[in-house]
Amino acid sequence: MYQGKRIVQPPFLKAGDKVALVSPAYWVPQEALQQAAEIIRGWGLQPVIGPHTNNLNVNAYAGTADERAADLLWALEDDSIKAVICSRGGYGSIHLLNRIPVECYQQHPKWLIGHGDITMLLYAIAYAGVMCIHGPMAFQIASSQEPATSIIRKMLFGTLPQYRIPGNPYNRCGHAEGILVGGNLSSYSTVAGTKIHLASKHDIILFIEEVEESLHAIDRLFYMLRLQYDFERVKGIIFGTFTSIKYDLQYGSVEQMLVAHLHEYEIPVCCGFPVGSNSCIPLIEGAPCSLDVTIDRSVLTFNMKGNMEPYEADFEKQNLFK
């Protein structure tokens, strides 16, 4: 059984709670934030938009690094705000890592949601000892990306999924328990092993995804990850989606390449999990989880306490992979 130190679970939301929309990285048009706000309002919540989100800086970022940090600090320190949804990733989250004190996450535990470049902030929050959500961002909520949007709505109110997905030829069977961490490989491998790191007492279930990289770059980033901390802590691995990949090495798939590098580790490996740029179903980072991989399917279960009604999301029946 997993015996690591407990990471704080932020309170789930209730009707009427405030949810902040902030832009820690790239800028998005205000129309997209307003569309996301309308959908969130339809969930029975009160959306509030960060004051600097429309400050386009160097034709890329949503404001200067200080402005972006100020918006995130505002959302974290205002205790009437119960969750924070990032507008999009891109690049720029790394600028905020030294601008947001770790104590701020600890003193104001609340759900922060994002993926891609936001992976860096999620890892910092998990390092601070607070759970967070790798999930759809405001621009995806605005376009009603399913099933991610429906799942994140239920998750914020306390209904946790038990994910079941079909088998994959590159899967490795087994059972694992640990806290769930990971995200975009480029972003995660940049911060893992720095001063921002999880306590060594934590067993890990690692998940990674990537978009618009070459096979040799993914190979290098994965090896970096293996070198940066004790990989013996990794008790199970989930490979998400690898989108728009340049095949500059003769492998049939990213999974074939990465699984081949794991021959020395007798751990379960789940391939084809629908988490990534196109199918970003929510995953709770820092949450204690169980991963069960068999020939027919993989099952990921969040082992969390609370006022919840777990349900199953059977992606095989939803034809997500067709």
Short mmCIF file of N, CA and C in Angstrom, two decimals, residues 174-258:
data_model
loop_
_atom_site.label_atom_id
_atom_site.label_comp_id
_atom_site.label_asym_id
_atom_site.label_seq_id
_atom_site.Cartn_x
_atom_site.Cartn_y
_atom_site.Cartn_z
N GLY A 174 -0.04 -5.00 -14.69
CA GLY A 174 0.37 -4.93 -13.30
C GLY A 174 -0.49 -3.97 -12.50
N HIS A 175 -0.17 -3.85 -11.22
CA HIS A 175 -0.88 -2.97 -10.30
C HIS A 175 0.12 -2.02 -9.66
N ALA A 176 -0.27 -0.74 -9.52
CA ALA A 176 0.60 0.25 -8.90
C ALA A 176 -0.22 1.21 -8.06
N GLU A 177 0.42 1.75 -7.00
CA GLU A 177 -0.19 2.78 -6.18
C GLU A 177 0.83 3.87 -5.93
N GLY A 178 0.37 5.10 -5.88
CA GLY A 178 1.24 6.23 -5.63
C GLY A 178 0.49 7.51 -5.89
N ILE A 179 1.17 8.63 -5.75
CA ILE A 179 0.53 9.89 -6.09
C ILE A 179 0.74 10.17 -7.58
N LEU A 180 -0.25 10.77 -8.19
CA LEU A 180 -0.23 11.01 -9.63
C LEU A 180 0.44 12.35 -9.92
N VAL A 181 1.49 12.33 -10.72
CA VAL A 181 2.17 13.57 -11.13
C VAL A 181 2.56 13.44 -12.60
N GLY A 182 2.82 14.57 -13.23
CA GLY A 182 3.28 14.55 -14.61
C GLY A 182 2.70 15.66 -15.42
N GLY A 183 2.48 15.37 -16.71
CA GLY A 183 1.94 16.37 -17.62
C GLY A 183 2.73 16.42 -18.90
N ASN A 184 2.80 17.60 -19.48
CA ASN A 184 3.55 17.80 -20.71
C ASN A 184 5.02 17.49 -20.49
N LEU A 185 5.58 16.61 -21.31
CA LEU A 185 6.94 16.13 -21.08
C LEU A 185 7.97 17.25 -21.14
N SER A 186 7.86 18.15 -22.12
CA SER A 186 8.82 19.25 -22.25
C SER A 186 8.82 20.12 -21.00
N SER A 187 7.63 20.42 -20.50
CA SER A 187 7.50 21.28 -19.32
C SER A 187 7.92 20.56 -18.05
N TYR A 188 7.47 19.32 -17.90
CA TYR A 188 7.73 18.57 -16.67
C TYR A 188 9.22 18.28 -16.51
N SER A 189 9.88 17.87 -17.59
CA SER A 189 11.30 17.54 -17.49
C SER A 189 12.16 18.77 -17.23
N THR A 190 11.63 19.95 -17.50
CA THR A 190 12.36 21.19 -17.22
C THR A 190 12.45 21.47 -15.73
N VAL A 191 11.39 21.18 -14.98
CA VAL A 191 11.38 21.53 -13.55
C VAL A 191 11.67 20.36 -12.63
N ALA A 192 11.41 19.13 -13.07
CA ALA A 192 11.67 17.97 -12.21
C ALA A 192 13.16 17.90 -11.88
N GLY A 193 13.47 17.69 -10.62
CA GLY A 193 14.86 17.60 -10.20
C GLY A 193 15.49 18.92 -9.83
N THR A 194 14.76 20.03 -10.00
CA THR A 194 15.25 21.33 -9.55
C THR A 194 14.92 21.49 -8.07
N LYS A 195 15.00 22.73 -7.58
CA LYS A 195 14.63 22.96 -6.17
C LYS A 195 13.14 22.71 -5.96
N ILE A 196 12.36 22.70 -7.06
CA ILE A 196 10.95 22.34 -6.98
C ILE A 196 10.84 20.85 -7.24
N HIS A 197 10.69 20.08 -6.19
CA HIS A 197 10.63 18.62 -6.37
C HIS A 197 9.79 18.01 -5.26
N LEU A 198 9.23 16.86 -5.54
CA LEU A 198 8.42 16.15 -4.56
C LEU A 198 9.32 15.44 -3.56
N ALA A 199 8.83 15.36 -2.32
CA ALA A 199 9.58 14.67 -1.28
C ALA A 199 9.86 13.23 -1.70
N SER A 200 11.04 12.73 -1.38
CA SER A 200 11.44 11.40 -1.82
C SER A 200 10.59 10.30 -1.22
N LYS A 201 9.83 10.61 -0.17
CA LYS A 201 8.99 9.58 0.45
C LYS A 201 7.80 9.20 -0.42
N HIS A 202 7.52 10.00 -1.44
CA HIS A 202 6.34 9.74 -2.26
C HIS A 202 6.63 8.73 -3.37
N ASP A 203 5.87 7.64 -3.40
CA ASP A 203 5.84 6.79 -4.59
C ASP A 203 5.02 7.53 -5.65
N ILE A 204 5.34 7.29 -6.91
CA ILE A 204 4.77 8.08 -7.99
C ILE A 204 4.13 7.20 -9.05
N ILE A 205 2.98 7.63 -9.54
CA ILE A 205 2.46 7.18 -10.83
C ILE A 205 2.64 8.35 -11.77
N LEU A 206 3.47 8.17 -12.75
CA LEU A 206 3.87 9.24 -13.66
C LEU A 206 3.05 9.20 -14.94
N PHE A 207 2.53 10.35 -15.37
CA PHE A 207 1.89 10.42 -16.67
C PHE A 207 2.53 11.51 -17.51
N ILE A 208 2.68 11.26 -18.80
CA ILE A 208 3.27 12.25 -19.69
C ILE A 208 2.53 12.26 -21.02
N GLU A 209 2.57 13.42 -21.67
CA GLU A 209 2.02 13.61 -23.00
C GLU A 209 2.90 14.63 -23.71
N GLU A 210 2.75 14.73 -25.03
CA GLU A 210 3.57 15.70 -25.77
C GLU A 210 2.90 16.05 -27.08
N VAL A 211 3.23 17.22 -27.60
CA VAL A 211 2.67 17.69 -28.86
C VAL A 211 3.75 18.43 -29.64
N GLU A 212 3.78 18.20 -30.96
CA GLU A 212 4.66 18.92 -31.89
C GLU A 212 6.14 18.81 -31.51
N GLU A 213 6.57 17.59 -31.19
CA GLU A 213 7.99 17.32 -30.95
C GLU A 213 8.43 16.18 -31.86
N SER A 214 9.72 16.02 -32.01
CA SER A 214 10.27 14.91 -32.78
C SER A 214 10.51 13.72 -31.85
N LEU A 215 10.64 12.54 -32.45
CA LEU A 215 10.91 11.35 -31.64
C LEU A 215 12.22 11.49 -30.87
N HIS A 216 13.25 12.03 -31.53
CA HIS A 216 14.54 12.12 -30.83
C HIS A 216 14.46 13.12 -29.68
N ALA A 217 13.63 14.17 -29.81
CA ALA A 217 13.46 15.13 -28.72
C ALA A 217 12.72 14.48 -27.55
N ILE A 218 11.70 13.69 -27.85
CA ILE A 218 10.96 12.99 -26.79
C ILE A 218 11.87 11.99 -26.09
N ASP A 219 12.70 11.30 -26.86
CA ASP A 219 13.66 10.36 -26.29
C ASP A 219 14.60 11.08 -25.32
N ARG A 220 15.12 12.23 -25.74
CA ARG A 220 16.05 13.00 -24.90
C ARG A 220 15.35 13.51 -23.63
N LEU A 221 14.15 14.03 -23.78
CA LEU A 221 13.42 14.57 -22.63
C LEU A 221 13.09 13.47 -21.61
N PHE A 222 12.75 12.29 -22.13
CA PHE A 222 12.42 11.19 -21.22
C PHE A 222 13.66 10.74 -20.47
N TYR A 223 14.80 10.68 -21.17
CA TYR A 223 16.05 10.32 -20.49
C TYR A 223 16.43 11.38 -19.46
N MET A 224 16.21 12.65 -19.77
CA MET A 224 16.45 13.71 -18.79
C MET A 224 15.64 13.48 -17.53
N LEU A 225 14.39 13.11 -17.73
CA LEU A 225 13.51 12.86 -16.59
C LEU A 225 14.03 11.71 -15.74
N ARG A 226 14.49 10.67 -16.40
CA ARG A 226 15.02 9.52 -15.67
C ARG A 226 16.27 9.89 -14.87
N LEU A 227 17.07 10.83 -15.39
CA LEU A 227 18.31 11.21 -14.72
C LEU A 227 18.11 12.21 -13.59
N GLN A 228 17.00 12.93 -13.63
CA GLN A 228 16.83 14.05 -12.71
C GLN A 228 16.31 13.67 -11.33
N TYR A 229 15.65 12.54 -11.20
CA TYR A 229 15.32 12.06 -9.86
C TYR A 229 15.28 10.54 -9.86
N ASP A 230 15.21 10.00 -8.67
CA ASP A 230 15.28 8.56 -8.49
C ASP A 230 14.08 7.89 -9.16
N PHE A 231 14.31 7.27 -10.31
CA PHE A 231 13.21 6.67 -11.07
C PHE A 231 12.66 5.43 -10.39
N GLU A 232 13.37 4.95 -9.37
CA GLU A 232 12.84 3.81 -8.61
C GLU A 232 11.56 4.18 -7.87
N ARG A 233 11.32 5.46 -7.70
CA ARG A 233 10.08 5.92 -7.05
C ARG A 233 8.87 5.73 -7.95
N VAL A 234 9.09 5.62 -9.25
CA VAL A 234 8.00 5.50 -10.20
C VAL A 234 7.47 4.07 -10.17
N LYS A 235 6.23 3.91 -9.73
CA LYS A 235 5.64 2.59 -9.58
C LYS A 235 4.72 2.22 -10.74
N GLY A 236 4.38 3.19 -11.57
CA GLY A 236 3.55 2.94 -12.74
C GLY A 236 3.63 4.14 -13.66
N ILE A 237 3.41 3.92 -14.96
CA ILE A 237 3.51 4.99 -15.94
C ILE A 237 2.27 4.99 -16.83
N ILE A 238 1.79 6.20 -17.12
CA ILE A 238 0.69 6.40 -18.05
C ILE A 238 1.20 7.26 -19.20
N PHE A 239 1.15 6.71 -20.40
CA PHE A 239 1.50 7.49 -21.58
C PHE A 239 0.21 8.01 -22.20
N GLY A 240 0.11 9.34 -22.28
CA GLY A 240 -1.06 9.97 -22.86
C GLY A 240 -0.93 10.08 -24.37
N THR A 241 -1.50 11.13 -24.93
CA THR A 241 -1.47 11.29 -26.38
C THR A 241 -0.20 12.01 -26.81
N PHE A 242 0.30 11.62 -27.96
CA PHE A 242 1.47 12.26 -28.57
C PHE A 242 1.01 12.76 -29.94
N THR A 243 0.80 14.07 -30.04
CA THR A 243 0.12 14.67 -31.18
C THR A 243 1.09 15.43 -32.07
N SER A 244 0.90 15.30 -33.38
CA SER A 244 1.72 16.03 -34.39
C SER A 244 3.20 15.79 -34.17
N ILE A 245 3.58 14.53 -34.03
CA ILE A 245 4.97 14.14 -33.76
C ILE A 245 5.73 13.97 -35.07
N LYS A 246 6.97 14.43 -35.10
CA LYS A 246 7.85 14.23 -36.25
C LYS A 246 8.60 12.91 -36.07
N TYR A 247 8.39 11.96 -36.97
CA TYR A 247 9.00 10.64 -36.86
C TYR A 247 10.36 10.63 -37.56
N ASP A 248 11.37 11.09 -36.82
CA ASP A 248 12.72 11.14 -37.37
C ASP A 248 13.57 9.96 -36.90
N LEU A 249 12.98 9.00 -36.22
CA LEU A 249 13.60 7.73 -35.86
C LEU A 249 12.67 6.62 -36.30
N GLN A 250 13.22 5.45 -36.58
CA GLN A 250 12.41 4.37 -37.14
C GLN A 250 11.74 3.54 -36.05
N TYR A 251 10.75 4.16 -35.42
CA TYR A 251 9.86 3.46 -34.50
C TYR A 251 8.45 3.56 -35.05
N GLY A 252 7.64 2.56 -34.71
CA GLY A 252 6.27 2.57 -35.19
C GLY A 252 5.39 3.55 -34.44
N SER A 253 5.79 3.92 -33.21
CA SER A 253 5.02 4.85 -32.40
C SER A 253 5.91 5.37 -31.28
N VAL A 254 5.46 6.44 -30.65
CA VAL A 254 6.18 6.97 -29.49
C VAL A 254 6.19 5.93 -28.37
N GLU A 255 5.04 5.27 -28.19
CA GLU A 255 4.93 4.27 -27.13
C GLU A 255 5.92 3.13 -27.32
N GLN A 256 6.09 2.69 -28.56
CA GLN A 256 7.04 1.62 -28.83
C GLN A 256 8.44 2.02 -28.39
N MET A 257 8.82 3.25 -28.68
CA MET A 257 10.15 3.73 -28.30
C MET A 257 10.31 3.83 -26.79
N LEU A 258 9.32 4.43 -26.12
CA LEU A 258 9.46 4.66 -24.69
C LEU A 258 9.36 3.38 -23.87
#
